[in-house]
Amino acid sequence: MFYPVNKSPSDWQQYTLVLPAVSVGNVGQLAVDLLISTLELKKTGFIYHESILPLVGNDPFVNTVPTSCTLVTSCEVYEDRDKKLVVIQQRAPLIKGKKSFFVSWLAAWIKEQKFKQVVIVTSSYSHERLDTQLSGSQFRYLASRQAELVEGDKFEKLKWQKLEKRDGLAATAPSENDDTNVGATVYIPGGGIAKALYKECYSDVAMIVMLTFCSEGDNAQDAINIMNHLNEWLHLVEPKVSKLKQSVSIPWKLPVSWKLMFGSPVDRTLFH
Amino acid sequence: MATFFGEVLQVTSRAVDEDDDDEYDEEIISPCEMRWSVQTKTEIENGQKLTCSILIVAVGPAASGFASSYILHDNFDRVGVLFSGMNERDVNTFSQKSITDKTCYIYRSQINKQLFVCQCNSIVLPEQAHPWVCELFHQLNVENCEVIVLNTAVTSTFRSEIPASELSTPFVKALWTSSFKGRPPFTSLEQPNVVSGLASQILSYCEVQHVRALLCMCYTESMMVDIPTLKSFKPVLEFTPLKGLIKEKSKC
């Protein structure tokens, strides 16, 4: 269920929704964290659903003083009215056995809100790559039929590479125009709910799946790469041009919660 | 995945399961069930929810121990029991008092009828936390309620700039909902620490329902229940809604 912070209804028809899929290396979640932190998005509601494992913590985006607490829960919705952007952050995995229940709820909610377009940020196991995927950019995208109608050849102009189809997976020969075969040619191992949601929304939502091939580890850079691509397309953050090197970089603001990613420091006396 | 030396390793992910792409889903968890005492049942059957102004939920053995030692006096009635994660062989009735029983009882003060204590001795799986919380709050009117959740965790799970060996344990950290007013007796839990499991589900429920709630999380080194851990929760008793309501047992 979606619980708005303020009871006023929101009209998101002209908005872009960005949401992560809990996937290998948590790339989607890290990427969305960057977006919320950099744009300083405002929390607009909660998704309190029985399929998501519970989690609470203190505000992950600002350093809080010991006497204050801004509670965050496992799934929350953020918004930027100027940029017409809605962002979902899911901080905990889904319960085993309730994945499809959540996907159908989320798809119905997305359709009900009538977003202009929906972006899923996810990742895929790098050890499942084809030989042709081993070198070059590790970023891939998928666009639903609606998204292609809306965006036209924008992604080709940006030189984004489409995720390669895996025809061998289909029981019957897939055809380009057959919606029922969407799931048969799309292969995103370790990509969480991305494929299921894409399949559910393929025919009536302008949906773009952005993904990167990666393995578990420090996946912060994977998240930055994927967000650089998103920014290239949606121009959400102003790029910074360095005077000396003439290079362009996006000033992503890393959230406070990214510190101590590998745990507390170890007692130094151990090494004496 | 093949390593540098050519051996093939099983690849595991912290985020997704190996069989994550399985198309079929099946329910693995047994349902939760709430049972009220005869007297309370008649009260509920009259169409009224039980008005609750203070609800203390003690999760885990240490918090339960604290509730037994400092809060639950003779003048508390056992009014309800909440079953979860029971095997076919497990029996749970109102009469079970053994500490090894998977019990999760709800007590009500005889003096202040709006004071409830939920003592959760059994382990509630995180997957089961949602239905558990639904059952708990189903018959309770918590509109003007102060919910206090007590829970423990091991210090090794606490992340801080200070090495774990230099932290003085046990210590208590708190998290509270946005509608919570007043000054909590403990400092807030710093990033990047998070709380998961049943306690976090209760707090999440309270946050979305605008209920005032406080979570006291005790970090302890001891695997067993020990006195310093129990005593670390004591400032809660001095905290405004509870102050004066609960008298310390003389033998504690």
PDB file of C-alpha atoms in Angstrom, chain A:
ATOM      1  CA  MET A   1       0.000   0.000   0.000  1.00  0.00           C
ATOM      2  CA  PHE A   2       1.095   3.548  -0.718  1.00  0.00           C
ATOM      3  CA  TYR A   3       0.740   5.950   2.197  1.00  0.00           C
ATOM      4  CA  PRO A   4       1.264   9.624   1.289  1.00  0.00           C
ATOM      5  CA  VAL A   5       2.959  11.859   3.864  1.00  0.00           C
ATOM      6  CA  ASN A   6       0.427  14.613   3.231  1.00  0.00           C
ATOM      7  CA  LYS A   7      -3.094  13.656   2.455  1.00  0.00           C
ATOM      8  CA  SER A   8      -3.301  15.932  -0.612  1.00  0.00           C
ATOM      9  CA  PRO A   9      -3.600  13.871  -3.802  1.00  0.00           C
ATOM     10  CA  SER A  10      -0.681  14.077  -6.192  1.00  0.00           C
ATOM     11  CA  ASP A  11      -0.975  14.311  -9.928  1.00  0.00           C
ATOM     12  CA  TRP A  12       2.036  12.575 -11.444  1.00  0.00           C
ATOM     13  CA  GLN A  13       0.867  12.336 -15.040  1.00  0.00           C
ATOM     14  CA  GLN A  14       3.743  14.431 -16.369  1.00  0.00           C
ATOM     15  CA  TYR A  15       6.319  12.871 -14.054  1.00  0.00           C
ATOM     16  CA  THR A  16       9.121  10.401 -14.613  1.00  0.00           C
ATOM     17  CA  LEU A  17       9.303   7.586 -12.088  1.00  0.00           C
ATOM     18  CA  VAL A  18      12.702   6.099 -11.247  1.00  0.00           C
ATOM     19  CA  LEU A  19      12.803   2.920  -9.191  1.00  0.00           C
ATOM     20  CA  PRO A  20      15.429   0.312  -8.376  1.00  0.00           C
ATOM     21  CA  ALA A  21      15.198  -3.437  -8.564  1.00  0.00           C
ATOM     22  CA  VAL A  22      17.010  -5.165  -5.703  1.00  0.00           C
ATOM     23  CA  SER A  23      19.653  -6.800  -7.875  1.00  0.00           C
ATOM     24  CA  VAL A  24      23.221  -8.099  -7.891  1.00  0.00           C
ATOM     25  CA  GLY A  25      25.560  -5.677  -6.097  1.00  0.00           C
ATOM     26  CA  ASN A  26      22.545  -3.561  -5.062  1.00  0.00           C
ATOM     27  CA  VAL A  27      23.396  -1.285  -7.984  1.00  0.00           C
ATOM     28  CA  GLY A  28      19.842  -0.038  -8.487  1.00  0.00           C
ATOM     29  CA  GLN A  29      19.454   0.935  -4.846  1.00  0.00           C
ATOM     30  CA  LEU A  30      22.857   2.649  -4.734  1.00  0.00           C
ATOM     31  CA  ALA A  31      22.041   4.552  -7.920  1.00  0.00           C
ATOM     32  CA  VAL A  32      18.714   5.763  -6.569  1.00  0.00           C
ATOM     33  CA  ASP A  33      20.453   6.781  -3.328  1.00  0.00           C
ATOM     34  CA  LEU A  34      22.734   9.029  -5.386  1.00  0.00           C
ATOM     35  CA  LEU A  35      19.782  10.619  -7.110  1.00  0.00           C
ATOM     36  CA  ILE A  36      17.889  11.342  -3.885  1.00  0.00           C
ATOM     37  CA  SER A  37      21.008  12.633  -2.158  1.00  0.00           C
ATOM     38  CA  THR A  38      22.206  14.885  -4.991  1.00  0.00           C
ATOM     39  CA  LEU A  39      18.830  16.397  -5.844  1.00  0.00           C
ATOM     40  CA  GLU A  40      17.860  16.558  -2.145  1.00  0.00           C
ATOM     41  CA  LEU A  41      14.476  15.079  -2.921  1.00  0.00           C
ATOM     42  CA  LYS A  42      11.587  15.392  -0.479  1.00  0.00           C
ATOM     43  CA  LYS A  43       9.879  12.334   0.950  1.00  0.00           C
ATOM     44  CA  THR A  44       6.310  12.193  -0.261  1.00  0.00           C
ATOM     45  CA  GLY A  45       5.117   8.823   0.959  1.00  0.00           C
ATOM     46  CA  PHE A  46       5.743   5.275   2.067  1.00  0.00           C
ATOM     47  CA  ILE A  47       5.194   1.949   0.415  1.00  0.00           C
ATOM     48  CA  TYR A  48       4.181  -0.321   3.266  1.00  0.00           C
ATOM     49  CA  HIS A  49       3.724  -3.716   1.683  1.00  0.00           C
ATOM     50  CA  GLU A  50       3.703  -7.193   3.127  1.00  0.00           C
ATOM     51  CA  SER A  51       6.144  -8.423   0.463  1.00  0.00           C
ATOM     52  CA  ILE A  52       9.011  -6.216   1.603  1.00  0.00           C
ATOM     53  CA  LEU A  53      11.156  -7.189   4.575  1.00  0.00           C
ATOM     54  CA  PRO A  54      11.012  -4.633   7.381  1.00  0.00           C
ATOM     55  CA  LEU A  55      13.831  -2.185   8.065  1.00  0.00           C
ATOM     56  CA  VAL A  56      14.209   1.134   9.874  1.00  0.00           C
ATOM     57  CA  GLY A  57      17.044   3.553  10.378  1.00  0.00           C
ATOM     58  CA  ASN A  58      17.953   7.173  10.751  1.00  0.00           C
ATOM     59  CA  ASP A  59      17.960   9.622   7.810  1.00  0.00           C
ATOM     60  CA  PRO A  60      20.553   8.191   5.376  1.00  0.00           C
ATOM     61  CA  PHE A  61      21.134  11.477   3.557  1.00  0.00           C
ATOM     62  CA  VAL A  62      22.099  13.934   6.305  1.00  0.00           C
ATOM     63  CA  ASN A  63      24.227  13.640   9.405  1.00  0.00           C
ATOM     64  CA  THR A  64      21.795  13.697  12.283  1.00  0.00           C
ATOM     65  CA  VAL A  65      22.545  14.970  15.764  1.00  0.00           C
ATOM     66  CA  PRO A  66      22.213  12.459  18.644  1.00  0.00           C
ATOM     67  CA  THR A  67      19.030  14.110  19.858  1.00  0.00           C
ATOM     68  CA  SER A  68      17.181  13.967  16.550  1.00  0.00           C
ATOM     69  CA  CYS A  69      15.793  11.151  14.475  1.00  0.00           C
ATOM     70  CA  THR A  70      14.225  11.184  11.027  1.00  0.00           C
ATOM     71  CA  LEU A  71      12.957   7.688  10.538  1.00  0.00           C
ATOM     72  CA  VAL A  72      13.258   5.911   7.210  1.00  0.00           C
ATOM     73  CA  THR A  73      11.500   2.653   6.412  1.00  0.00           C
ATOM     74  CA  SER A  74      12.141  -0.143   3.925  1.00  0.00           C
ATOM     75  CA  CYS A  75      10.416   1.451   0.950  1.00  0.00           C
ATOM     76  CA  GLU A  76       9.771   5.141   0.432  1.00  0.00           C
ATOM     77  CA  VAL A  77       8.715   7.532  -2.321  1.00  0.00           C
ATOM     78  CA  TYR A  78      10.514  10.830  -3.003  1.00  0.00           C
ATOM     79  CA  GLU A  79       9.552  13.691  -5.276  1.00  0.00           C
ATOM     80  CA  ASP A  80      10.901  16.788  -7.015  1.00  0.00           C
ATOM     81  CA  ARG A  81       8.116  18.998  -8.328  1.00  0.00           C
ATOM     82  CA  ASP A  82      10.393  21.265 -10.392  1.00  0.00           C
ATOM     83  CA  LYS A  83      12.096  18.432 -12.196  1.00  0.00           C
ATOM     84  CA  LYS A  84       8.862  16.439 -12.382  1.00  0.00           C
ATOM     85  CA  LEU A  85      10.540  13.438 -10.873  1.00  0.00           C
ATOM     86  CA  VAL A  86       9.288  10.701  -8.549  1.00  0.00           C
ATOM     87  CA  VAL A  87      11.775   8.253  -7.086  1.00  0.00           C
ATOM     88  CA  ILE A  88      11.099   5.039  -5.179  1.00  0.00           C
ATOM     89  CA  GLN A  89      13.811   3.737  -2.881  1.00  0.00           C
ATOM     90  CA  GLN A  90      13.534   0.137  -1.708  1.00  0.00           C
ATOM     91  CA  ARG A  91      15.987  -0.573   1.098  1.00  0.00           C
ATOM     92  CA  ALA A  92      15.199  -4.198   1.877  1.00  0.00           C
ATOM     93  CA  PRO A  93      14.739  -7.292  -0.271  1.00  0.00           C
ATOM     94  CA  LEU A  94      11.423  -8.911  -1.067  1.00  0.00           C
ATOM     95  CA  ILE A  95      10.164 -11.903   0.878  1.00  0.00           C
ATOM     96  CA  LYS A  96      10.754 -15.213  -0.842  1.00  0.00           C
ATOM     97  CA  GLY A  97       7.516 -16.409  -2.362  1.00  0.00           C
ATOM     98  CA  LYS A  98       5.874 -12.990  -2.527  1.00  0.00           C
ATOM     99  CA  LYS A  99       7.768 -11.528  -5.476  1.00  0.00           C
ATOM    100  CA  SER A 100       5.004 -11.880  -8.056  1.00  0.00           C
ATOM    101  CA  PHE A 101       2.447 -10.490  -5.608  1.00  0.00           C
ATOM    102  CA  PHE A 102       4.539  -7.355  -5.204  1.00  0.00           C
ATOM    103  CA  VAL A 103       5.172  -7.021  -8.941  1.00  0.00           C
ATOM    104  CA  SER A 104       1.469  -7.125  -9.783  1.00  0.00           C
ATOM    105  CA  TRP A 105       0.684  -4.600  -7.047  1.00  0.00           C
ATOM    106  CA  LEU A 106       3.475  -2.282  -8.197  1.00  0.00           C
ATOM    107  CA  ALA A 107       2.478  -2.566 -11.863  1.00  0.00           C
ATOM    108  CA  ALA A 108      -1.124  -1.734 -10.988  1.00  0.00           C
ATOM    109  CA  TRP A 109       0.010   1.252  -8.897  1.00  0.00           C
ATOM    110  CA  ILE A 110       2.256   2.530 -11.688  1.00  0.00           C
ATOM    111  CA  LYS A 111      -0.597   2.272 -14.197  1.00  0.00           C
ATOM    112  CA  GLU A 112      -2.996   3.984 -11.792  1.00  0.00           C
ATOM    113  CA  GLN A 113      -0.628   6.945 -11.295  1.00  0.00           C
ATOM    114  CA  LYS A 114      -0.259   7.340 -15.084  1.00  0.00           C
ATOM    115  CA  PHE A 115       3.418   8.337 -15.010  1.00  0.00           C
ATOM    116  CA  LYS A 116       4.792   9.836 -18.212  1.00  0.00           C
ATOM    117  CA  GLN A 117       7.582   7.275 -18.166  1.00  0.00           C
ATOM    118  CA  VAL A 118       9.063   4.735 -15.778  1.00  0.00           C
ATOM    119  CA  VAL A 119      12.762   3.919 -15.399  1.00  0.00           C
ATOM    120  CA  ILE A 120      13.908   0.732 -13.666  1.00  0.00           C
ATOM    121  CA  VAL A 121      17.526   0.726 -12.559  1.00  0.00           C
ATOM    122  CA  THR A 122      19.004  -2.739 -12.157  1.00  0.00           C
ATOM    123  CA  SER A 123      22.051  -4.939 -12.782  1.00  0.00           C
ATOM    124  CA  SER A 124      22.842  -8.363 -14.132  1.00  0.00           C
ATOM    125  CA  TYR A 125      25.427 -11.047 -13.283  1.00  0.00           C
ATOM    126  CA  SER A 126      28.638 -10.331 -15.166  1.00  0.00           C
ATOM    127  CA  HIS A 127      29.467 -14.052 -15.315  1.00  0.00           C
ATOM    128  CA  GLU A 128      26.367 -14.619 -17.440  1.00  0.00           C
ATOM    129  CA  ARG A 129      27.567 -12.324 -20.228  1.00  0.00           C
ATOM    130  CA  LEU A 130      27.839 -13.431 -23.844  1.00  0.00           C
ATOM    131  CA  ASP A 131      31.253 -13.244 -25.497  1.00  0.00           C
ATOM    132  CA  THR A 132      30.202 -10.107 -27.334  1.00  0.00           C
ATOM    133  CA  GLN A 133      29.273  -8.425 -24.052  1.00  0.00           C
ATOM    134  CA  LEU A 134      32.656  -8.924 -22.407  1.00  0.00           C
ATOM    135  CA  SER A 135      34.325  -5.810 -23.790  1.00  0.00           C
ATOM    136  CA  GLY A 136      33.115  -2.263 -24.247  1.00  0.00           C
ATOM    137  CA  SER A 137      30.453  -0.465 -22.273  1.00  0.00           C
ATOM    138  CA  GLN A 138      28.804  -2.613 -19.649  1.00  0.00           C
ATOM    139  CA  PHE A 139      25.666  -0.486 -19.737  1.00  0.00           C
ATOM    140  CA  ARG A 140      22.542  -1.769 -21.485  1.00  0.00           C
ATOM    141  CA  TYR A 141      18.946  -0.628 -21.806  1.00  0.00           C
ATOM    142  CA  LEU A 142      15.539  -1.952 -22.774  1.00  0.00           C
ATOM    143  CA  ALA A 143      12.590   0.143 -23.871  1.00  0.00           C
ATOM    144  CA  SER A 144       8.966  -0.925 -23.946  1.00  0.00           C
ATOM    145  CA  ARG A 145       6.881  -0.258 -27.060  1.00  0.00           C
ATOM    146  CA  GLN A 146       5.319   2.837 -25.487  1.00  0.00           C
ATOM    147  CA  ALA A 147       8.744   4.173 -24.510  1.00  0.00           C
ATOM    148  CA  GLU A 148       9.996   3.806 -28.070  1.00  0.00           C
ATOM    149  CA  LEU A 149       6.970   5.704 -29.313  1.00  0.00           C
ATOM    150  CA  VAL A 150       7.576   8.532 -26.839  1.00  0.00           C
ATOM    151  CA  GLU A 151      11.354   8.776 -27.118  1.00  0.00           C
ATOM    152  CA  GLY A 152      11.827   7.858 -30.777  1.00  0.00           C
ATOM    153  CA  ASP A 153      15.475   7.401 -31.715  1.00  0.00           C
ATOM    154  CA  LYS A 154      16.773   9.300 -28.677  1.00  0.00           C
ATOM    155  CA  PHE A 155      18.599   6.307 -27.249  1.00  0.00           C
ATOM    156  CA  GLU A 156      20.331   5.581 -30.548  1.00  0.00           C
ATOM    157  CA  LYS A 157      21.475   9.208 -30.631  1.00  0.00           C
ATOM    158  CA  LEU A 158      22.863   8.814 -27.122  1.00  0.00           C
ATOM    159  CA  LYS A 159      24.687   5.713 -28.413  1.00  0.00           C
ATOM    160  CA  TRP A 160      23.122   3.501 -25.785  1.00  0.00           C
ATOM    161  CA  GLN A 161      23.327  -0.190 -26.462  1.00  0.00           C
ATOM    162  CA  LYS A 162      20.205  -2.322 -26.282  1.00  0.00           C
ATOM    163  CA  LEU A 163      20.336  -5.470 -24.173  1.00  0.00           C
ATOM    164  CA  GLU A 164      20.994  -8.388 -26.499  1.00  0.00           C
ATOM    165  CA  LYS A 165      18.100 -10.776 -26.964  1.00  0.00           C
ATOM    166  CA  ARG A 166      18.491 -14.400 -26.047  1.00  0.00           C
ATOM    167  CA  ASP A 167      16.370 -16.232 -28.581  1.00  0.00           C
ATOM    168  CA  GLY A 168      17.499 -19.631 -27.410  1.00  0.00           C
ATOM    169  CA  LEU A 169      15.516 -19.187 -24.196  1.00  0.00           C
ATOM    170  CA  ALA A 170      12.156 -19.165 -25.919  1.00  0.00           C
ATOM    171  CA  ALA A 171      10.174 -22.358 -26.174  1.00  0.00           C
ATOM    172  CA  THR A 172       8.595 -21.089 -29.365  1.00  0.00           C
ATOM    173  CA  ALA A 173      10.203 -18.762 -31.840  1.00  0.00           C
ATOM    174  CA  PRO A 174       9.668 -15.240 -30.564  1.00  0.00           C
ATOM    175  CA  SER A 175       8.374 -12.560 -32.852  1.00  0.00           C
ATOM    176  CA  GLU A 176       9.106  -8.870 -32.548  1.00  0.00           C
ATOM    177  CA  ASN A 177       5.527  -7.709 -32.170  1.00  0.00           C
ATOM    178  CA  ASP A 178       4.200 -10.355 -29.887  1.00  0.00           C
ATOM    179  CA  ASP A 179       3.787  -8.998 -26.355  1.00  0.00           C
ATOM    180  CA  THR A 180       3.504 -12.432 -24.839  1.00  0.00           C
ATOM    181  CA  ASN A 181       7.043 -13.215 -25.940  1.00  0.00           C
ATOM    182  CA  VAL A 182       8.623 -10.269 -24.176  1.00  0.00           C
ATOM    183  CA  GLY A 183       9.636 -12.440 -21.268  1.00  0.00           C
ATOM    184  CA  ALA A 184      11.076 -15.103 -23.510  1.00  0.00           C
ATOM    185  CA  THR A 185      13.802 -13.015 -25.116  1.00  0.00           C
ATOM    186  CA  VAL A 186      14.729 -10.793 -22.193  1.00  0.00           C
ATOM    187  CA  TYR A 187      17.460 -12.275 -20.008  1.00  0.00           C
ATOM    188  CA  ILE A 188      18.460 -10.390 -16.848  1.00  0.00           C
ATOM    189  CA  PRO A 189      19.858 -12.965 -14.382  1.00  0.00           C
ATOM    190  CA  GLY A 190      20.308 -11.443 -10.910  1.00  0.00           C
ATOM    191  CA  GLY A 191      18.187  -8.482 -11.949  1.00  0.00           C
ATOM    192  CA  GLY A 192      15.469  -8.939  -9.336  1.00  0.00           C
ATOM    193  CA  ILE A 193      11.959  -7.910 -10.304  1.00  0.00           C
ATOM    194  CA  ALA A 194      13.098  -5.834 -13.313  1.00  0.00           C
ATOM    195  CA  LYS A 195      12.172  -8.427 -15.917  1.00  0.00           C
ATOM    196  CA  ALA A 196       8.840  -9.344 -14.341  1.00  0.00           C
ATOM    197  CA  LEU A 197       7.832  -5.691 -14.002  1.00  0.00           C
ATOM    198  CA  TYR A 198       8.962  -4.893 -17.543  1.00  0.00           C
ATOM    199  CA  LYS A 199       6.898  -7.796 -18.818  1.00  0.00           C
ATOM    200  CA  GLU A 200       3.856  -6.676 -16.854  1.00  0.00           C
ATOM    201  CA  CYS A 201       4.099  -3.081 -18.117  1.00  0.00           C
ATOM    202  CA  TYR A 202       5.432  -3.719 -21.636  1.00  0.00           C
ATOM    203  CA  SER A 203       2.324  -2.960 -23.632  1.00  0.00           C
ATOM    204  CA  ASP A 204       0.823   0.012 -21.812  1.00  0.00           C
ATOM    205  CA  VAL A 205       3.561   1.871 -19.908  1.00  0.00           C
ATOM    206  CA  ALA A 206       6.515   3.810 -21.320  1.00  0.00           C
ATOM    207  CA  MET A 207       9.139   1.819 -19.450  1.00  0.00           C
ATOM    208  CA  ILE A 208      12.895   1.867 -19.741  1.00  0.00           C
ATOM    209  CA  VAL A 209      15.125  -0.681 -18.022  1.00  0.00           C
ATOM    210  CA  MET A 210      18.661   0.561 -17.387  1.00  0.00           C
ATOM    211  CA  LEU A 211      21.180  -2.052 -16.349  1.00  0.00           C
ATOM    212  CA  THR A 212      24.832  -2.790 -16.002  1.00  0.00           C
ATOM    213  CA  PHE A 213      26.710  -6.080 -15.856  1.00  0.00           C
ATOM    214  CA  CYS A 214      28.513  -6.450 -12.548  1.00  0.00           C
ATOM    215  CA  SER A 215      29.588  -8.739  -9.721  1.00  0.00           C
ATOM    216  CA  GLU A 216      29.218  -8.304  -5.969  1.00  0.00           C
ATOM    217  CA  GLY A 217      31.791  -6.036  -4.360  1.00  0.00           C
ATOM    218  CA  ASP A 218      32.107  -2.300  -3.967  1.00  0.00           C
ATOM    219  CA  ASN A 219      29.487  -1.403  -6.538  1.00  0.00           C
ATOM    220  CA  ALA A 220      29.480   2.364  -5.952  1.00  0.00           C
ATOM    221  CA  GLN A 221      31.176   3.013  -9.292  1.00  0.00           C
ATOM    222  CA  ASP A 222      28.602   0.867 -11.143  1.00  0.00           C
ATOM    223  CA  ALA A 223      25.871   3.004  -9.595  1.00  0.00           C
ATOM    224  CA  ILE A 224      27.643   6.218 -10.617  1.00  0.00           C
ATOM    225  CA  ASN A 225      28.054   4.957 -14.195  1.00  0.00           C
ATOM    226  CA  ILE A 226      24.415   4.076 -14.535  1.00  0.00           C
ATOM    227  CA  MET A 227      23.338   7.428 -13.110  1.00  0.00           C
ATOM    228  CA  ASN A 228      25.675   9.239 -15.518  1.00  0.00           C
ATOM    229  CA  HIS A 229      23.725   7.586 -18.321  1.00  0.00           C
ATOM    230  CA  LEU A 230      20.411   8.621 -16.767  1.00  0.00           C
ATOM    231  CA  ASN A 231      21.662  12.182 -16.473  1.00  0.00           C
ATOM    232  CA  GLU A 232      22.838  12.175 -20.062  1.00  0.00           C
ATOM    233  CA  TRP A 233      19.252  11.484 -21.042  1.00  0.00           C
ATOM    234  CA  LEU A 234      17.150  13.404 -18.506  1.00  0.00           C
ATOM    235  CA  HIS A 235      19.580  16.262 -17.590  1.00  0.00           C
ATOM    236  CA  LEU A 236      18.707  16.226 -13.900  1.00  0.00           C
ATOM    237  CA  VAL A 237      22.065  17.374 -12.480  1.00  0.00           C
ATOM    238  CA  GLU A 238      24.169  20.156 -13.960  1.00  0.00           C
ATOM    239  CA  PRO A 239      27.543  18.733 -15.096  1.00  0.00           C
ATOM    240  CA  LYS A 240      30.702  20.337 -13.739  1.00  0.00           C
ATOM    241  CA  VAL A 241      33.394  21.301 -16.234  1.00  0.00           C
ATOM    242  CA  SER A 242      36.914  21.407 -14.849  1.00  0.00           C
ATOM    243  CA  LYS A 243      38.911  24.405 -16.110  1.00  0.00           C
ATOM    244  CA  LEU A 244      42.251  22.665 -16.405  1.00  0.00           C
ATOM    245  CA  LYS A 245      41.451  19.323 -17.922  1.00  0.00           C
ATOM    246  CA  GLN A 246      38.381  20.388 -19.850  1.00  0.00           C
ATOM    247  CA  SER A 247      36.666  17.249 -18.622  1.00  0.00           C
ATOM    248  CA  VAL A 248      33.006  17.024 -17.691  1.00  0.00           C
ATOM    249  CA  SER A 249      31.847  15.250 -14.558  1.00  0.00           C
ATOM    250  CA  ILE A 250      28.573  15.019 -12.688  1.00  0.00           C
ATOM    251  CA  PRO A 251      28.883  16.235  -9.081  1.00  0.00           C
ATOM    252  CA  TRP A 252      27.098  13.293  -7.424  1.00  0.00           C
ATOM    253  CA  LYS A 253      26.696  13.717  -3.686  1.00  0.00           C
ATOM    254  CA  LEU A 254      27.403  10.472  -1.846  1.00  0.00           C
ATOM    255  CA  PRO A 255      24.922   9.813   0.979  1.00  0.00           C
ATOM    256  CA  VAL A 256      26.118   9.800   4.588  1.00  0.00           C
ATOM    257  CA  SER A 257      24.936   6.208   4.885  1.00  0.00           C
ATOM    258  CA  TRP A 258      27.574   5.029   2.407  1.00  0.00           C
ATOM    259  CA  LYS A 259      30.292   5.390   5.043  1.00  0.00           C
ATOM    260  CA  LEU A 260      31.641   2.259   6.757  1.00  0.00           C
ATOM    261  CA  MET A 261      30.423   0.144   3.861  1.00  0.00           C
ATOM    262  CA  PHE A 262      32.772  -2.618   4.950  1.00  0.00           C
ATOM    263  CA  GLY A 263      32.047  -2.376   8.673  1.00  0.00           C
ATOM    264  CA  SER A 264      33.717  -0.660  11.608  1.00  0.00           C
ATOM    265  CA  PRO A 265      37.488  -0.182  11.599  1.00  0.00           C
ATOM    266  CA  VAL A 266      39.448  -2.975  13.221  1.00  0.00           C
ATOM    267  CA  ASP A 267      41.336  -2.458  16.469  1.00  0.00           C
ATOM    268  CA  ARG A 268      44.852  -1.355  15.360  1.00  0.00           C
ATOM    269  CA  THR A 269      46.582  -3.069  18.278  1.00  0.00           C
ATOM    270  CA  LEU A 270      45.821  -6.388  16.583  1.00  0.00           C
ATOM    271  CA  PHE A 271      48.623  -5.664  14.143  1.00  0.00           C
ATOM    272  CA  HIS A 272      51.275  -4.662  16.696  1.00  0.00           C
TER     273      HIS A 272
END
